[in-house]
Tab-separated table of C-alpha atoms and ligand atoms in Angstrom:
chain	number	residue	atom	x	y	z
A	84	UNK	CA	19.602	33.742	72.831
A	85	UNK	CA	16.522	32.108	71.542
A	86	UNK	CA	16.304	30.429	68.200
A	87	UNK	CA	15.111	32.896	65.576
A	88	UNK	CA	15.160	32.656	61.887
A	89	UNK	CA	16.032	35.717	60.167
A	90	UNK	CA	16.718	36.962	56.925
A	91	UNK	CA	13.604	35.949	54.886
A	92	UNK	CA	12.597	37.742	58.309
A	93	UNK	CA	10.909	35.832	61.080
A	94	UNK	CA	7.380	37.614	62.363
A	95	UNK	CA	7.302	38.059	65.704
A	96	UNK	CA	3.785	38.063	66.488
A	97	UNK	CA	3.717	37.798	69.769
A	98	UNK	CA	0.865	35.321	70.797
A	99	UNK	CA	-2.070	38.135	71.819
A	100	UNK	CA	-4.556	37.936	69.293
A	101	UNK	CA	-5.761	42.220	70.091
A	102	UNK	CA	-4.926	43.789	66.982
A	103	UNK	CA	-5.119	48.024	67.604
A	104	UNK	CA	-5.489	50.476	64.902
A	105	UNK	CA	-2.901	53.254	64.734
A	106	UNK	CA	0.446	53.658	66.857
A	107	UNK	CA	1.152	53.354	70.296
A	108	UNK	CA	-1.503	51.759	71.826
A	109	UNK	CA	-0.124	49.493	74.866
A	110	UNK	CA	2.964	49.035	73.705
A	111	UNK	CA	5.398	51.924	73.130
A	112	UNK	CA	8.507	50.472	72.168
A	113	UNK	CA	7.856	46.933	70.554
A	114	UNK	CA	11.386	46.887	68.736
A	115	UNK	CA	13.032	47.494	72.291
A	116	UNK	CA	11.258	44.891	74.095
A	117	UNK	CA	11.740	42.581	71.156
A	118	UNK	CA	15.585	42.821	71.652
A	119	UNK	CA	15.061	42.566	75.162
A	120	UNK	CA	13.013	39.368	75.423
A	121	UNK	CA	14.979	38.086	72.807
A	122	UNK	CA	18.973	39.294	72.976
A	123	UNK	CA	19.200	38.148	69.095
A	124	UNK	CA	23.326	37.636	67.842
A	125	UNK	CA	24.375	41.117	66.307
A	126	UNK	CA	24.278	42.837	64.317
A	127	UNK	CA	20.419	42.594	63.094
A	128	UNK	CA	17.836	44.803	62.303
A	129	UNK	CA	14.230	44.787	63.786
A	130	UNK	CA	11.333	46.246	62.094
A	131	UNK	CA	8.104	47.443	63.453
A	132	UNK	CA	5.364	47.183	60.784
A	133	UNK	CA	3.053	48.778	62.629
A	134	UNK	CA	5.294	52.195	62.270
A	135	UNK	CA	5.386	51.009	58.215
A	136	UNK	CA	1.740	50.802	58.371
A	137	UNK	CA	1.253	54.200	60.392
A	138	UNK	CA	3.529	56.370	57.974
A	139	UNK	CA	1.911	54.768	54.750
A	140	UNK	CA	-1.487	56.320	56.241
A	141	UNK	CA	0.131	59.214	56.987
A	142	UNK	CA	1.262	59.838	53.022
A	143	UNK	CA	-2.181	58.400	52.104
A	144	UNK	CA	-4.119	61.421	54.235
A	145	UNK	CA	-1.568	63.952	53.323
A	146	UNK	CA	-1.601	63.264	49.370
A	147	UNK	CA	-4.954	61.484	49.057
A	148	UNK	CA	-5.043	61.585	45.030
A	149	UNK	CA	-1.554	60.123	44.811
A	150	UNK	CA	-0.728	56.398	44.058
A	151	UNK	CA	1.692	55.607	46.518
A	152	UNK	CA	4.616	53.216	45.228
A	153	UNK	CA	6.924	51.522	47.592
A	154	UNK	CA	10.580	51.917	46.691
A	155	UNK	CA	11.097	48.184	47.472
A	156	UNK	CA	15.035	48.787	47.613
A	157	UNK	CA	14.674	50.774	50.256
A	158	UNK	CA	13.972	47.576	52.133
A	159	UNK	CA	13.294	44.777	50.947
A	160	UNK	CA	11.882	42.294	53.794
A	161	UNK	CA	8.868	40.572	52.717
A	162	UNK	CA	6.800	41.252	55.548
A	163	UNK	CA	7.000	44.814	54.929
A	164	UNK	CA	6.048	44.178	50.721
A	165	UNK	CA	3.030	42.188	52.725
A	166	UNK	CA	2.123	44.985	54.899
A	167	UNK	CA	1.953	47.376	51.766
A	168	UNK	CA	0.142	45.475	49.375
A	169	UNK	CA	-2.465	44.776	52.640
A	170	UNK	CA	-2.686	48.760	52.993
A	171	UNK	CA	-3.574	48.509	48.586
A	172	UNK	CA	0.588	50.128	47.783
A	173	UNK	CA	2.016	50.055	44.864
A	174	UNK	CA	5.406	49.254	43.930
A	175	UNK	CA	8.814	51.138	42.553
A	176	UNK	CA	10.726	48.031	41.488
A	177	UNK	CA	14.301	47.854	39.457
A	178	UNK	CA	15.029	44.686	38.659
A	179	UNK	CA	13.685	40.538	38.473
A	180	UNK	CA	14.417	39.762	41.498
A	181	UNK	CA	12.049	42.820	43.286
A	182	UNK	CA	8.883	41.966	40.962
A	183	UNK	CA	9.140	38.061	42.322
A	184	UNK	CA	9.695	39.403	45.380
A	185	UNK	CA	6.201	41.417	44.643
A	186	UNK	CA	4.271	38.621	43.089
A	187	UNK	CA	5.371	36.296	45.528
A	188	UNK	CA	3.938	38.421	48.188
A	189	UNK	CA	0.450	38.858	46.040
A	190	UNK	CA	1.069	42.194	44.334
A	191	UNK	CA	-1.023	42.942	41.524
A	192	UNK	CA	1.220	42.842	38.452
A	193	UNK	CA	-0.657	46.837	37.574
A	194	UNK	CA	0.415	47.458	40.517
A	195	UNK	CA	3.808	47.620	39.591
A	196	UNK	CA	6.044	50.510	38.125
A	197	UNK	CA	9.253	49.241	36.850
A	198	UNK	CA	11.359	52.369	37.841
A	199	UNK	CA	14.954	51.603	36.894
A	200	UNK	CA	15.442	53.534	33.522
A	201	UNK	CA	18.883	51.110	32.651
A	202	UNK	CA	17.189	47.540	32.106
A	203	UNK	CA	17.933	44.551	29.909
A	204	UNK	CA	15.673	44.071	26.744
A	205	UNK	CA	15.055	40.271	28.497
A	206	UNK	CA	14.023	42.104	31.811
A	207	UNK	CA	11.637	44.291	30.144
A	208	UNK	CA	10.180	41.303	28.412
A	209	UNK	CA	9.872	39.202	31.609
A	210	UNK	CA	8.202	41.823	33.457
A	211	UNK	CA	6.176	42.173	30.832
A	212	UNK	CA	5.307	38.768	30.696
A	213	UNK	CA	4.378	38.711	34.325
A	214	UNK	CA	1.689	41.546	33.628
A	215	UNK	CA	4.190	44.430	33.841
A	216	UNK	CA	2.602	48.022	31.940
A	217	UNK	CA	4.459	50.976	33.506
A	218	UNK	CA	8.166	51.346	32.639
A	219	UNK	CA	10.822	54.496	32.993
A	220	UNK	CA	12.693	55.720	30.444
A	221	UNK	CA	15.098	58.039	29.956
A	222	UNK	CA	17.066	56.917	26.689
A	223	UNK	CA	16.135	56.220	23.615
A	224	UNK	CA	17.760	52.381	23.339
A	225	UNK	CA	15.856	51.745	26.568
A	226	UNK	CA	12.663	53.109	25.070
A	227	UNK	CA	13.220	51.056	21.953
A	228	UNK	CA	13.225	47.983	24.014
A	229	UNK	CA	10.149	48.891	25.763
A	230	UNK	CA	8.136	49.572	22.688
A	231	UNK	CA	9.639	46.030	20.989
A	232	UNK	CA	9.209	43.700	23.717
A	233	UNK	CA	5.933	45.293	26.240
A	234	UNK	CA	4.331	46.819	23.330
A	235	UNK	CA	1.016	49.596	24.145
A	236	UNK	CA	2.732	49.650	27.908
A	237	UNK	CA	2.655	53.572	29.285
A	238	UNK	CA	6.004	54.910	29.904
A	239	UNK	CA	7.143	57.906	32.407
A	240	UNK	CA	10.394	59.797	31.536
A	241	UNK	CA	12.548	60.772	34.097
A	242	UNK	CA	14.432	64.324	33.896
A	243	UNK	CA	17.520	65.460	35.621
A	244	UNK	CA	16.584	67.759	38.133
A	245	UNK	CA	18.970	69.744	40.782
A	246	UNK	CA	19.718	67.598	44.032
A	247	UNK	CA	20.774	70.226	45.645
A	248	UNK	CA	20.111	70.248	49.853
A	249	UNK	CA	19.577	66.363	49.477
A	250	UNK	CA	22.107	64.020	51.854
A	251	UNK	CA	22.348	61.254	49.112
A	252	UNK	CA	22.229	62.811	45.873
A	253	UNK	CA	21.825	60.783	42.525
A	254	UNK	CA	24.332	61.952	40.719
A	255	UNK	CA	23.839	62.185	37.130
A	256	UNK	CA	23.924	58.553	35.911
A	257	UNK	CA	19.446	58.936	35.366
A	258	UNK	CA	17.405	61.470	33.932
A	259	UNK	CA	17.493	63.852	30.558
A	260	UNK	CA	17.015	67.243	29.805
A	261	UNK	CA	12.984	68.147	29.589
A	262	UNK	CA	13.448	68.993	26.001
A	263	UNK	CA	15.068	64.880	25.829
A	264	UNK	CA	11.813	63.906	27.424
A	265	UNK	CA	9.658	65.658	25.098
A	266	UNK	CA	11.353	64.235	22.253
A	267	UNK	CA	11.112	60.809	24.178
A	268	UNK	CA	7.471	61.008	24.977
A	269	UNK	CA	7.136	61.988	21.479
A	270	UNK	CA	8.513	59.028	19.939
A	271	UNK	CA	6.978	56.667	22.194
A	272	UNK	CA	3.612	57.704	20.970
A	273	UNK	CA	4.782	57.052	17.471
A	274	UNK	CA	5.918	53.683	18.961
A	275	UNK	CA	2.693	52.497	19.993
A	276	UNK	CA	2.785	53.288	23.549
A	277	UNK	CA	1.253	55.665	26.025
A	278	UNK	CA	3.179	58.882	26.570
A	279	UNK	CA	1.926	58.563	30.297
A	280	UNK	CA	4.391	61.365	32.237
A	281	UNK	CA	7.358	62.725	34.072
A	282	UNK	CA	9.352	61.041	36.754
A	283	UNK	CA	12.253	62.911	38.791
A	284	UNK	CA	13.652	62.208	41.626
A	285	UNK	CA	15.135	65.428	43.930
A	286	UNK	CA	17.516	63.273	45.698
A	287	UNK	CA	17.150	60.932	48.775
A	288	UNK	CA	16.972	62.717	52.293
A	289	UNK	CA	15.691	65.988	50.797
A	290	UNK	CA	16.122	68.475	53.921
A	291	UNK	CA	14.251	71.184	51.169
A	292	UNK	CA	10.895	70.725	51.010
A	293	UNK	CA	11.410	73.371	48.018
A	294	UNK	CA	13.142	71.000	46.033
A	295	UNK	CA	9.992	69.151	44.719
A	296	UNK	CA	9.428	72.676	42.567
A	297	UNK	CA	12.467	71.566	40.005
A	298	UNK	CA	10.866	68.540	39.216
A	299	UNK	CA	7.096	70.205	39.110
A	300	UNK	CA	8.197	73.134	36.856
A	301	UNK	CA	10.979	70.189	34.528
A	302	UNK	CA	7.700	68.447	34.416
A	303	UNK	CA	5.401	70.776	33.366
A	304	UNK	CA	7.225	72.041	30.641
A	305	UNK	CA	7.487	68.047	28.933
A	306	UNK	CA	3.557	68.562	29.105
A	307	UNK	CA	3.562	72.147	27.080
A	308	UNK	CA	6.411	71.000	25.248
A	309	UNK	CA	4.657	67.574	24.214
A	310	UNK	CA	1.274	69.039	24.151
A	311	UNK	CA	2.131	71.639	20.924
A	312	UNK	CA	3.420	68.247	19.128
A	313	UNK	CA	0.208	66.584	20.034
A	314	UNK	CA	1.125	64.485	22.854
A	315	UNK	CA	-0.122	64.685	26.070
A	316	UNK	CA	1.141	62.995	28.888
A	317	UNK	CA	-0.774	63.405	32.124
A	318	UNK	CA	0.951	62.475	35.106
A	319	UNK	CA	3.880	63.482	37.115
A	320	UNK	CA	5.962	61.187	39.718
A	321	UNK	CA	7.053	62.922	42.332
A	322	UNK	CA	9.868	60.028	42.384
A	323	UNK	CA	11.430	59.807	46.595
A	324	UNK	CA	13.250	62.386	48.544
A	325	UNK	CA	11.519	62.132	51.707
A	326	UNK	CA	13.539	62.216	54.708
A	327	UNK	CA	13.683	59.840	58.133
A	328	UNK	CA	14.946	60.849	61.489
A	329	UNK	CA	18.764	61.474	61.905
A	330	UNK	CA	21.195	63.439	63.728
A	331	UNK	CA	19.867	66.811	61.917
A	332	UNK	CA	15.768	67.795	61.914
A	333	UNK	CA	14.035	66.977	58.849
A	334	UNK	CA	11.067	69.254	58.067
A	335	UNK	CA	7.627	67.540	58.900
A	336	UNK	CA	5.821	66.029	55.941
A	337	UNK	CA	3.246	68.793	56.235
A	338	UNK	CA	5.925	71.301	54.607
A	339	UNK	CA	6.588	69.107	52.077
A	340	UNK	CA	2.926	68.468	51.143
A	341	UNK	CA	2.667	72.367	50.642
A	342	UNK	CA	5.846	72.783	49.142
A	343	UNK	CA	4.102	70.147	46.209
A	344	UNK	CA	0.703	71.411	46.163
A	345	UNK	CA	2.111	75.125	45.908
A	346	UNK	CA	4.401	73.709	42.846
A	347	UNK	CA	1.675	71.706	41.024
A	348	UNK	CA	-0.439	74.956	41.441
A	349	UNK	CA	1.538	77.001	40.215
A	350	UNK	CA	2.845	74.878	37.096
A	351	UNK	CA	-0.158	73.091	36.235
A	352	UNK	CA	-3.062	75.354	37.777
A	353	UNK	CA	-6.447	73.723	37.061
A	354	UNK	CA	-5.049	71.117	34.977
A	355	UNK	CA	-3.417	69.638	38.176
A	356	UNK	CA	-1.601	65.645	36.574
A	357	UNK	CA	-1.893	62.730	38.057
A	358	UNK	CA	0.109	62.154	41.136
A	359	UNK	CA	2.462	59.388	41.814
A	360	UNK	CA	4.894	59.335	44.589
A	361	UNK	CA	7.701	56.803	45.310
A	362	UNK	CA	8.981	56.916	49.142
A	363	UNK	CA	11.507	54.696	50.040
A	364	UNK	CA	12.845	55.777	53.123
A	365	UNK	CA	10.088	57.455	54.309
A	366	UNK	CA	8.183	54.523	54.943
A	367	UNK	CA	10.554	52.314	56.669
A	368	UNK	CA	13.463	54.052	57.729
A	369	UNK	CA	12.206	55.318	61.290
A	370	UNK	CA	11.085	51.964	61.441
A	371	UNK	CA	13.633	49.997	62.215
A	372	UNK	CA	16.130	49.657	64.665
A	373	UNK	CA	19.813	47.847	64.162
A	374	UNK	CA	21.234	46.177	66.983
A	375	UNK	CA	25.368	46.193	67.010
A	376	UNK	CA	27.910	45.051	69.538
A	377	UNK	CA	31.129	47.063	70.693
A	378	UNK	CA	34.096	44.690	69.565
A	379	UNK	CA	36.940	46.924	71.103
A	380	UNK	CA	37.294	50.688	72.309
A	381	UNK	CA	40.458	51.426	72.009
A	382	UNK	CA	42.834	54.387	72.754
A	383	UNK	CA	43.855	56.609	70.083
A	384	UNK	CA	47.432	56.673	69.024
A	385	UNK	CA	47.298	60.662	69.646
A	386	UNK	CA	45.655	60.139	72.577
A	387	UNK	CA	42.700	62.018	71.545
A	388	UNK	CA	39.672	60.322	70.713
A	389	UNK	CA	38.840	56.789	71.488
A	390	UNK	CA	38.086	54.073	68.686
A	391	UNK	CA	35.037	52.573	69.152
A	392	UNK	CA	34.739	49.347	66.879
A	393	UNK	CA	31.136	47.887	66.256
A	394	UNK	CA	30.371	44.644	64.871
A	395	UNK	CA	28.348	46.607	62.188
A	396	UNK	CA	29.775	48.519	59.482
A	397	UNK	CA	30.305	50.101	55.732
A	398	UNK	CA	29.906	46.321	54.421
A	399	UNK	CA	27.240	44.840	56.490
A	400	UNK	CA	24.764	47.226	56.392
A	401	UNK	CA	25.745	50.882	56.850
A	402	UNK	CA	26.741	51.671	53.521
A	403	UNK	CA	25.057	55.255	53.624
A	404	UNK	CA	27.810	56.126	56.800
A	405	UNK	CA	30.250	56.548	53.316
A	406	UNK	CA	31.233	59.988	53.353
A	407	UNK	CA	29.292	60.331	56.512
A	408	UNK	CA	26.224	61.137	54.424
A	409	UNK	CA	23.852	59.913	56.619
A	410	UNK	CA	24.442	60.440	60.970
A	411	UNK	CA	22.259	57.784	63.199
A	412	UNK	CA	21.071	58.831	66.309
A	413	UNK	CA	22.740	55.848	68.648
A	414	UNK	CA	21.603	54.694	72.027
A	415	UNK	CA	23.769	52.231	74.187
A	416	UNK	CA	23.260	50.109	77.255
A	417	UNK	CA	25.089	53.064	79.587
A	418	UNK	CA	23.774	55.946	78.801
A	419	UNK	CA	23.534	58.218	81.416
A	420	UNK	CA	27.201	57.565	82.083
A	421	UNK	CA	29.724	60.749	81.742
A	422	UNK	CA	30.979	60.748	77.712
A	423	UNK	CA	33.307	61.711	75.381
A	424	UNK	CA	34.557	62.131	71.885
A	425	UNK	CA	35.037	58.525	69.633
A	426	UNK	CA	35.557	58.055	66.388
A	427	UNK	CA	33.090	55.172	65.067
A	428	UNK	CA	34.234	52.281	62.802
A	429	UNK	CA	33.146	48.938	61.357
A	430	UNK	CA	34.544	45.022	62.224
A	431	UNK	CA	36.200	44.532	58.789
A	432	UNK	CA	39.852	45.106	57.932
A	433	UNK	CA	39.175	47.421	55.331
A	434	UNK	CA	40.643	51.012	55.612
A	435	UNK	CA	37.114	52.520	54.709
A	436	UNK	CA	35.565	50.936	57.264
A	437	UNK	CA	35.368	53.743	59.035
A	438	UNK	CA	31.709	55.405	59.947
A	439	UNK	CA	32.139	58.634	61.562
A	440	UNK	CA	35.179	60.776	62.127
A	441	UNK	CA	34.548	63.814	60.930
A	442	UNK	CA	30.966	63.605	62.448
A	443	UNK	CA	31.328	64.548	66.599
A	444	UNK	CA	30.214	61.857	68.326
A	445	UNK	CA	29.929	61.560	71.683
A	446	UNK	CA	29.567	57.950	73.564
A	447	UNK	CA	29.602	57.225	77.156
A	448	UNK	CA	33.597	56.537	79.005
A	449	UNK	CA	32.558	53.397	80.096
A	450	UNK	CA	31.462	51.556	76.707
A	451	UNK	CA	33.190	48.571	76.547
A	452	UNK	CA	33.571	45.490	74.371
A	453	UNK	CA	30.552	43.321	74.548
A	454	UNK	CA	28.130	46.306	75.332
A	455	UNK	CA	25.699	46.672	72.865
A	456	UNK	CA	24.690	50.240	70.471
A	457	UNK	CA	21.471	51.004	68.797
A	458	UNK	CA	21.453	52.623	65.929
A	459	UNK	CA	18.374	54.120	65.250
A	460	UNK	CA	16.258	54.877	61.960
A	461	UNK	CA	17.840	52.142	61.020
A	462	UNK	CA	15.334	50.491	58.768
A	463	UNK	CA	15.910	52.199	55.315
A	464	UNK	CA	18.844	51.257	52.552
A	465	UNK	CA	20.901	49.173	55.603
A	466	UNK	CA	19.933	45.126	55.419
A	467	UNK	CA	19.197	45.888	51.653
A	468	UNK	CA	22.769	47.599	51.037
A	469	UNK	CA	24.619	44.408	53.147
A	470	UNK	CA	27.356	42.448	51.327
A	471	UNK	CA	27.471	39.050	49.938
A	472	UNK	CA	29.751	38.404	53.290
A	473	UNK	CA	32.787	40.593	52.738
A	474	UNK	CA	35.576	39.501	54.933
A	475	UNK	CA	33.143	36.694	56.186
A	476	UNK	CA	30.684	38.817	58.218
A	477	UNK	CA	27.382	37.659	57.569
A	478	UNK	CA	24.561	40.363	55.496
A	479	UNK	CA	22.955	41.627	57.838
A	480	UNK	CA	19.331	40.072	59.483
A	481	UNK	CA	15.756	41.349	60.058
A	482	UNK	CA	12.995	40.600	62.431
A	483	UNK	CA	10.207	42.086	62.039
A	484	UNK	CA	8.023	43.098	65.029
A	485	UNK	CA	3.857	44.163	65.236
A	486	UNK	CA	4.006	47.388	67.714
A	487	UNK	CA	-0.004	46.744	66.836
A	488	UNK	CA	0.206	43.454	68.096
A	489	UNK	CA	-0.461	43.114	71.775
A	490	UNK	CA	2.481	41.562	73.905
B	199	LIG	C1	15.474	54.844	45.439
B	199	LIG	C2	14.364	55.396	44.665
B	199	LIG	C3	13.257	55.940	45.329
B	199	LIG	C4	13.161	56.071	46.831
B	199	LIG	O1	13.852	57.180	47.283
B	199	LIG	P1	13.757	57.644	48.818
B	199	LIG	O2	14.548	58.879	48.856
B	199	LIG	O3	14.266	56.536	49.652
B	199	LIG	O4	12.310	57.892	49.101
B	199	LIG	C5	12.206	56.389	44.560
B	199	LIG	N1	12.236	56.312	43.205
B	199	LIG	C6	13.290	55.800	42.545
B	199	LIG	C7	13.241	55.730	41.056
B	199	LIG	C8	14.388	55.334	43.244
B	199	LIG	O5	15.435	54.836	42.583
């Protein structure tokens, strides 16, 4: 194992200086030769920016009036913020820490959107500070706070829209009613600051393009709703949603790019808003691959399935395996080999460790402790969900790789 530093994420550039535009020039599998070359301790994630680069275009091309902002929580490695900002992103931040992280990287402080509707007062007063204008809302204490402490900044409302067909739904705990968010815009023009739009967000991993047309038609009626009160906000954020590669088939981007333009069409006609978008897992989760080790395969005690235990689990990185939500595609040193049925769990000796049992999953006979498992799409909401260091197992590293870069 060679020394690497990880974490703050070493680069490895390897030493050709070549540097190809697009994907896949020379070098079809850089994360894979990366853990070849390189047999890094497990678990650990490896990037590829050049795949963060190549789906950023993609968005770009398909939604060319749209200002793209990074949902740095998605992941958070500061090669990738570098990548962005290099490729002129913007950023979907929700806290302190992920505007240093921004700045630090040489993000433009307008190039910022601080997304996280529940915020302290001080946090909305540091950001602004730091050069900070565009804040959610979705409550009036929150909007107080804006227009006390970043007075004149624009402000986006988010509404509550149904997450229905997504894999990781929100919830309720952001978002208002549309009628809320006219009253909100409302009063923040009264406040002093700019009324600016609509946020939503349909739920991460939408598998229905369709989805979008809740938030397009929630938003849209803010606009009429504000616009007979004299306000008139004039852009829409299109918030996340957009799905990476798992076990099921997502829909291409293409149908979701209709599914939008249909919907803004339809609801806004020739008044079309300003577009911005937010993807998180879009961007980085095909990415990224995340190296584990089998600790033990074990019999079951009804003789059914086998237990496979990884070195990587619900508290070191795969926090989205809870209720099974989200299914990696895995790959393991013996494929090819004859398989059968496992159940999937984590190191720790937690009872909800546990990753897939529902979930069929098939892995081949002769895995065995020591063998190692890729889990693939890896690179979205895993190193950035890791523990502290529950039960003393590390959070979880990243490498990043250049699949531009020549070997
Ligand atoms: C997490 C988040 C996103 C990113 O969502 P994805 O489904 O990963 O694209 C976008 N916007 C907001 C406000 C978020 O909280």
């Amino acid at each position: 194992m060679t020394d690497l530093s990880a974490t703050t994420g070493v680069t490895d550039r390897p030493s050709g200086t070549a540097q190809e535009p697009g994907r896949g020039n020379g070098n079809p599998d850089p994360i894979r030769r990366f853990l070849d070359q390189h047999n890094p301790e497990t678990p650990c994630l490896v990037m590829d920016l050049a795949q963060v680069r190549d789906r950023y275009r993609q968005l770009r091309t398909a939604l060319p009036d749209a200002r793209i902002c990074y949902a740095v929580k998605a992941n958070p490695t500061p090669e990738i913020v570098g990548e962005l900002i290099a490729e002129g992103a913007s950023f979907d931040v929700a806290s302190p820490g992920e505007i240093e992280l921004c700045l630090a990287k040489g993000a433009a402080p307008e190039s910022i959107s601080y997304g996280n509707t529940i915020k302290k007062r001080r946090d909305i007063a540091r950001a602004f500070e730091q050069g900070v204008r565009l804040f959610a809302t979705d409550s009036d204490a929150d909007l107080t706070n804006i227009a006390e402490v970043a007075p004149g900044s624009q402000v986006f409302c988010r509404v509550l829209v149904d997450n229905t067909g997504s894999k990781t739904p929100f919830g309720r705990k952001f978002g208002c009613t549309p009628q809320q968010a006219a009253n909100l815009l409302v009063r923040a023009a009264e406040l002093g600051l700019d009324a600016y739009g609509v946020s939503f967000h349909i739920g991460s991993q939408q598998l229905d393009p369709a989805a979008y047309r809740h938030g397009i038609d929630a938003a849209a009626q803010v606009f009429a709703d504000c616009a007979a009160r004299g306000v008139r906000p004039r852009m829409v954020n299109l918030g996340g949603g957009l799905p990476a590669g798992y076990t099921e088939t997502a829909p291409p981007l293409a149908d979701y790019v209709t599914a939008v333009e249909q919907a803004l069409e339809r609801a806004f006609g020739p008044d079309r808003p300003e577009l911005l978008v937010e993807p998180g897992r879009f961007l980085v989760g095909d990415a990224g691959v995340l190296r584990s080790e089998v600790v033990l395969v074990t019999d079951s005690c009804d003789g059914q399935r086998r237990w496979v235990y990884l070195d990587i689990g619900r508290y070191n990185g795969l926090a989205e395996t809870e209720g099974e939500a989200i299914t990696y595609r895995l790959r393991t040193a013996r494929d090819g080999d004859p398989e059968g049925p496992v159940v999937l769990a984590g190191p720790t000796c937690d009872g909800d460790d546990v990753l897939y049992q529902r979930t069929r999953y098939d892995l081949p006979r002769t895995l065995r402790g020591g063998d190692w498992v890729d889990l693939l799409s890896a690179g979205a909401y895993t190193a950035s969900y890791s523990s502290v260091g529950f039960n003393g197992f590390t959070p979880l590293p990243t490498y990043c790789v250049d699949g531009d870069q020549r070997p």
